[in-house]
XYZ file of C-alpha atoms in Angstrom:
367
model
C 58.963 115.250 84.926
C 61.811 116.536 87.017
C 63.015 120.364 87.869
C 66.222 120.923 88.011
C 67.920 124.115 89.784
C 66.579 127.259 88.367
C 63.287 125.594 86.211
C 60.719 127.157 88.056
C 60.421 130.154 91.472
C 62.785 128.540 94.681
C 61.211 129.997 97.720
C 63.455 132.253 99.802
C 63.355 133.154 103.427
C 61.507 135.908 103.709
C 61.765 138.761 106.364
C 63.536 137.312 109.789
C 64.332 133.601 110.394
C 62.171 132.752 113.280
C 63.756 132.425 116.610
C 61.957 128.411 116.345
C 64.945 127.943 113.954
C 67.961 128.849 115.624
C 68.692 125.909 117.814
C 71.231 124.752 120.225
C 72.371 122.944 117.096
C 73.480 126.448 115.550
C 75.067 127.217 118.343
C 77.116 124.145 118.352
C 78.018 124.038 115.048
C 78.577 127.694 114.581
C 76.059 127.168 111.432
C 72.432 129.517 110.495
C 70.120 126.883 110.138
C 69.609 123.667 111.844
C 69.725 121.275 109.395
C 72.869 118.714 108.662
C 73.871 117.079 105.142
C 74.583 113.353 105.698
C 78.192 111.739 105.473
C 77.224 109.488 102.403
C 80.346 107.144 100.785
C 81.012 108.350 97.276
C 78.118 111.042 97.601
C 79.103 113.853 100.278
C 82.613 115.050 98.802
C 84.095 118.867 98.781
C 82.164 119.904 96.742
C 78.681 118.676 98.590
C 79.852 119.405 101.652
C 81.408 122.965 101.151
C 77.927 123.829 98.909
C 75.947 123.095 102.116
C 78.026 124.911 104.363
C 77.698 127.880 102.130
C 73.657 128.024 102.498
C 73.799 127.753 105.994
C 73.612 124.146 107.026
C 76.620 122.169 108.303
C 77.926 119.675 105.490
C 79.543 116.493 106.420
C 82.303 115.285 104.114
C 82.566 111.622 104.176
C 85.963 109.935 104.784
C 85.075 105.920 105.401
C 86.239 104.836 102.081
C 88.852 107.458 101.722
C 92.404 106.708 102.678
C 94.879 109.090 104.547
C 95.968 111.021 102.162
C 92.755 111.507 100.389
C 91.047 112.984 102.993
C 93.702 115.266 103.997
C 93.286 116.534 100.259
C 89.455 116.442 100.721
C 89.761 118.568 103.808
C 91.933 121.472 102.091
C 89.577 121.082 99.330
C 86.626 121.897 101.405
C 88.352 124.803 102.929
C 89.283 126.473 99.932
C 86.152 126.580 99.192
C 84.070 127.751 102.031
C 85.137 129.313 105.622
C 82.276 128.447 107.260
C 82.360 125.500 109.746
C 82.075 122.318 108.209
C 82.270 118.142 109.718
C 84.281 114.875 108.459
C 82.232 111.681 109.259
C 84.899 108.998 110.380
C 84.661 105.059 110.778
C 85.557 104.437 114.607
C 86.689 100.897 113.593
C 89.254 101.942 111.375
C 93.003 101.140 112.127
C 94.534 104.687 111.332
C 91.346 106.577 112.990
C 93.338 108.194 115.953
C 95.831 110.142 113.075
C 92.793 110.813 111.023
C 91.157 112.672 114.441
C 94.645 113.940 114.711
C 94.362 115.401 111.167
C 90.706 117.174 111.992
C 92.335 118.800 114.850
C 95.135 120.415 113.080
C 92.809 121.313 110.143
C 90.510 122.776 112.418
C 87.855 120.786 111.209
C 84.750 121.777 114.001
C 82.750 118.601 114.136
C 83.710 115.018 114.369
C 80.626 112.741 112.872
C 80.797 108.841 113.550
C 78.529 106.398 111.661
C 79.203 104.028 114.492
C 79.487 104.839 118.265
C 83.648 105.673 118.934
C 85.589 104.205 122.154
C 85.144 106.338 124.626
C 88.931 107.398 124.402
C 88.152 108.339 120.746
C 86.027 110.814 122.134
C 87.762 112.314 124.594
C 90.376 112.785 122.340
C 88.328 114.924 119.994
C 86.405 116.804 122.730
C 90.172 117.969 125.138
C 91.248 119.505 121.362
C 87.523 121.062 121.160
C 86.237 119.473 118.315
C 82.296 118.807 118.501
C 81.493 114.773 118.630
C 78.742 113.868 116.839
C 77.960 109.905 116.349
C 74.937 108.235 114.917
C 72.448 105.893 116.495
C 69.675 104.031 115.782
C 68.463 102.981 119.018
C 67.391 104.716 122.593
C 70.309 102.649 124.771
C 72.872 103.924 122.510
C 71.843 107.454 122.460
C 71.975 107.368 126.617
C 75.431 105.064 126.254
C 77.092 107.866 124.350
C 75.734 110.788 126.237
C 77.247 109.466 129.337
C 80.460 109.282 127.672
C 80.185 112.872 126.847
C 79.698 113.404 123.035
C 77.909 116.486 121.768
C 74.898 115.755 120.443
C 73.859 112.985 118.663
C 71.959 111.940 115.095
C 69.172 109.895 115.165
C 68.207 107.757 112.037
C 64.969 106.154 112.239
C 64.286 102.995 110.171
C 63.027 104.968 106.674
C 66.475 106.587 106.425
C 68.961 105.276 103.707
C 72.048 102.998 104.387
C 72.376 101.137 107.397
C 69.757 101.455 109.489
C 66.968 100.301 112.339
C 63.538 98.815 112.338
C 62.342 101.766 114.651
C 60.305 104.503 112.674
C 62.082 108.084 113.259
C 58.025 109.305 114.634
C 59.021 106.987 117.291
C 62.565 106.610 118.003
C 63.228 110.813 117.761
C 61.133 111.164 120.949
C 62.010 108.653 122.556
C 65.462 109.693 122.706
C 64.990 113.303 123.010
C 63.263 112.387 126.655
C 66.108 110.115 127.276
C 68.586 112.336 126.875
C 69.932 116.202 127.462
C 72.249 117.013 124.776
C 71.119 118.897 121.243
C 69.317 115.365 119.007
C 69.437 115.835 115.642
C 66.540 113.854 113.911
C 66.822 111.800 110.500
C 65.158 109.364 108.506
C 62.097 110.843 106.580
C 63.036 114.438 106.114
C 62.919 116.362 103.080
C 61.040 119.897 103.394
C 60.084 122.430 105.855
C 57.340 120.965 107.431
C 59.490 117.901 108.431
C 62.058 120.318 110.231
C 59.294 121.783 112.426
C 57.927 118.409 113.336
C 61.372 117.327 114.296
C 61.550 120.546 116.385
C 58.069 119.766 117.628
C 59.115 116.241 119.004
C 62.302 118.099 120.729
C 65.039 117.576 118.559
C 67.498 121.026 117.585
C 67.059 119.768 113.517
C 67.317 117.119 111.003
C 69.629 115.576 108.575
C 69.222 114.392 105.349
C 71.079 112.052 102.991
C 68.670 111.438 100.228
C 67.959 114.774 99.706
C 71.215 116.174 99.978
C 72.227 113.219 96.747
C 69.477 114.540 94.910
C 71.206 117.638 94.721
C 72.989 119.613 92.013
C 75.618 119.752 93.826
C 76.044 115.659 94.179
C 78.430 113.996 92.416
C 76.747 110.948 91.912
C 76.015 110.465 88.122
C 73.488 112.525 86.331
C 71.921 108.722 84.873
C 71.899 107.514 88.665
C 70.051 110.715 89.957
C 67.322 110.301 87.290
C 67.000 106.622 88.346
C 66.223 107.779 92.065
C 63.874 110.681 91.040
C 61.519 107.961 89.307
C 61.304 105.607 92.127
C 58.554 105.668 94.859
C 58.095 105.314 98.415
C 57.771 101.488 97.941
C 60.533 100.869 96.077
C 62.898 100.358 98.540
C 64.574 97.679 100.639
C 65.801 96.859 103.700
C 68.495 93.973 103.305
C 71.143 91.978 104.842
C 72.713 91.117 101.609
C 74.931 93.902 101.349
C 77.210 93.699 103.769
C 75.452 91.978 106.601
C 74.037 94.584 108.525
C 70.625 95.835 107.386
C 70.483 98.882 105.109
C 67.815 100.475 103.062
C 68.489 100.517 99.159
C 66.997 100.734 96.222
C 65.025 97.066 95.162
C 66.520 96.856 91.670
C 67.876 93.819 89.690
C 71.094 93.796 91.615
C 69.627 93.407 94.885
C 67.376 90.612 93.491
C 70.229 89.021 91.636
C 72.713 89.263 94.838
C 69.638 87.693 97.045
C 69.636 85.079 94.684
C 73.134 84.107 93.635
C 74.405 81.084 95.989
C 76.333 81.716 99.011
C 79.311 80.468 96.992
C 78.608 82.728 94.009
C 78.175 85.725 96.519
C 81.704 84.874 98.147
C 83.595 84.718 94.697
C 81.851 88.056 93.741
C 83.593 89.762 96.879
C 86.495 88.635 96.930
C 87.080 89.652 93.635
C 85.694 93.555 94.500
C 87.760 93.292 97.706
C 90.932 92.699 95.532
C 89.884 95.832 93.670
C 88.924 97.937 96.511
C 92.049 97.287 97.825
C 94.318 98.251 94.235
C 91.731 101.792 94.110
C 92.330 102.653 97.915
C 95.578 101.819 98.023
C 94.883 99.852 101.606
C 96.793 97.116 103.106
C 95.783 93.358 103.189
C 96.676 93.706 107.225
C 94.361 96.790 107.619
C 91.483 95.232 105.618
C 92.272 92.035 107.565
C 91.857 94.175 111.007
C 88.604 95.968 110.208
C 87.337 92.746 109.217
C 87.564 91.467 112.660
C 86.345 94.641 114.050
C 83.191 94.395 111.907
C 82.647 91.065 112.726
C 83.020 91.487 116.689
C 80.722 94.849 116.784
C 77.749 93.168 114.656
C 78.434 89.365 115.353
C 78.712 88.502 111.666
C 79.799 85.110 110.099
C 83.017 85.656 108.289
C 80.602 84.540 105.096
C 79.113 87.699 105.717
C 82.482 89.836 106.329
C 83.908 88.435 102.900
C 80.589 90.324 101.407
C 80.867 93.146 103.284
C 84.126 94.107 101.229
C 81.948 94.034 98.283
C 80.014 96.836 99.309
C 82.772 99.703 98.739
C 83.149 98.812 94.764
C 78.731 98.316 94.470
C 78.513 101.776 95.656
C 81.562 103.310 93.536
C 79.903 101.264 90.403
C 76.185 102.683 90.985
C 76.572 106.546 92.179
C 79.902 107.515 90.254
C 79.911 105.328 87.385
C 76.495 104.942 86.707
C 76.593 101.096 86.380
C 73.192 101.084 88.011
C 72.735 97.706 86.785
C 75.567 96.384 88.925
C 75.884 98.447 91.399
C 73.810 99.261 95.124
C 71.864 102.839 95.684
C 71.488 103.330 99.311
C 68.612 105.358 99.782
C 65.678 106.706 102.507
C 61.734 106.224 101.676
C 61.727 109.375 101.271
C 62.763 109.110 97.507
C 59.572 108.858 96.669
C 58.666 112.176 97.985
C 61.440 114.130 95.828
C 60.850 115.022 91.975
C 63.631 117.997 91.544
C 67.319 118.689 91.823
C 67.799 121.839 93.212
C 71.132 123.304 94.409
C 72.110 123.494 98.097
C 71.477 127.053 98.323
C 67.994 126.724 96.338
C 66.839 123.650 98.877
C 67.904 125.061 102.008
C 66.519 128.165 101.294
C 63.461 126.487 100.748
C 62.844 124.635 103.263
C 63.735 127.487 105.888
C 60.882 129.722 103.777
C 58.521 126.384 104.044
C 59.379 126.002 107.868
C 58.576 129.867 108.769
C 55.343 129.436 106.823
C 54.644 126.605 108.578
C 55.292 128.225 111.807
C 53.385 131.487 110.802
C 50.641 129.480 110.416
C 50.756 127.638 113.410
C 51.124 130.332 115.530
C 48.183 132.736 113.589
């Protein structure tokens, strides 16, 4: 049986944060606590993001499947509802990315999350208007690439987290990177509660970020239906496939995965270009742009153009799942850590908590 916010005592911090907690990650962000809300398509909107900014953590609104003028909108409706610092996760390969970077700057947005590693002009760009860079990575080589080119700090997804993903567990890959490199490492993959944030700041890191969690939020948009769909899953019932897109992400292992793993190459191709056609009417995008990040998608991950034809399909099986609760069509990205959750608390009530689990932790540890 699921909680939901206010069944039940939420554990506040009590007394004084611990010093443990304030990280060079608060300091960069200009945030209390050290812990980051995901850029999830379809999931982290305003409304997520300005929630988690207002307990404390940095919220990342997610603009790879919105166009232009959407996230300009997204943006002012962020800000109008919280002044504290907040970031917009961008796609590096998109045509129109150096006016959307343009856009953060004159919002002043303070932190630039990428899901892939930007040119290193990108980044420059961002950092000579002072905006904090922030890109992804699932591997050691890319964490040291993108430190040399001067980002920020960097967030580091081990192979449990949701989406697209790695092979490399996060107990693994987070220290590994943290002795590789010197800027603030953010650790994800695997993290739900207060004893995961002082394990990541045992391995080194300066805190974690969540996506999972953050969905299984009141505060998420996705569909009541979907949410109660994730809550009942365990730590096995996820996936790591190819057939989404290409590139391997972690989902939920439900009928459409099976069916999609299934259906013949042919029947797969039909299926997204149909989606692709509707993707395009919903986002209002051009043939030429789609036609552009196509080729970009299929130089960075060497994909067949069988599997860039299903990688438009993925925009309209993530719409269908999380906001129109066709869960029967649609694709759930999500961590193994969905089998660890049973409750959908607000921001405020799971931040809280897991700062008052972390200082307990610490107490303990230190008695």
């Amino acid at each position: 049986m699921t909680r939901p916010a206010g069944d039940g005592p939420t554990r506040q911090p009590s007394g004084a944060v611990p010093s443990a907690l304030h990280t060079r990650a608060c300091e960069l962000f200009g945030v209390r606590y050290p812990i980051v809300q995901t850029g999830m398509g379809y999931v982290s909107d305003a409304g997520l993001t300005a929630a988690t900014a207002n307990a404390g953590g940095l919220g990342i609104l997610s603009a790879g499947l919105l166009s232009y003028e959407e996230l300009a909108a997204a943006i002012d409706a962020v800000q109008a509802r919280t002044d504290r610092p907040f970031g917009v996760n961008l796609r590096a390969d998109q045509p129109d990315v150096e006016r959307r970077i343009e856009l953060l700057i004159s919002a002043g947005v303070r932190v630039a999350s990428f899901a892939l590693a930007p040119r290193q002009h990108l980044i420059g760009k961002c950092k000579d208007a002072g905006l904090v860079v922030v890109p992804s990575i699932g591997a050691r080589r890319h964490a040291e690439k993108v430190a040399a080119w001067g980002v920020d700090a960097v967030i580091v997804q081990g192979g449990e987290g949701g989406g697209h993903t790695g092979g490399v567990p996060t107990s693994l890959l987070l220290p590994q990177v943290v002795d590789a490199v010197d800027i603030p490492v953010i650790g994800a993959g695997g993290f739900f509660d207060g004893r995961g944030l002082v394990a990541a700041l045992a391995y080194g890191a300066a805190g974690i970020a969540m996506g999972t969690r953050f969905l299984l939020t009141t505060d998420s948009p996705v569909a009541p239906a979907v949410k109660e769909v994730y809550l009942s899953k365990t730590v096995n019932d996820t996936v790591l496939t190819r057939e989404v897109d290409g590139v391997p992400q972690r989902v939920l292992r439900a009928g459409t995965i099976d069916r999609i793993e299934k259906t013949s190459g042919a029947g797969r191709l039909i299926r997204a270009a149909r989606n692709a056609v509707a993707f395009r009417k919903l986002s209002g995008s051009r043939w030429s742009d789609m036609a552009r990040e196509g080729l970009a998608m299929k130089k960075g991950h060497e994909l067949t153009w069988s599997q860039v034809v299903m990688a438009a399909n993925a925009p309209m099986l993530y719409r269908a799942a999380l906001l129109e609760g066709r869960t029967d069509v649609g694709i759930m990205a999500t961590g193994q850590v969905v089998g660890l959750i049973d409750d959908l608390p607000s921001c405020q009530e799971l931040i809280d908590r897991i700062v008052a689990e972390a200082a307990e932790v610490l107490r303990r540890l230190g008695a």
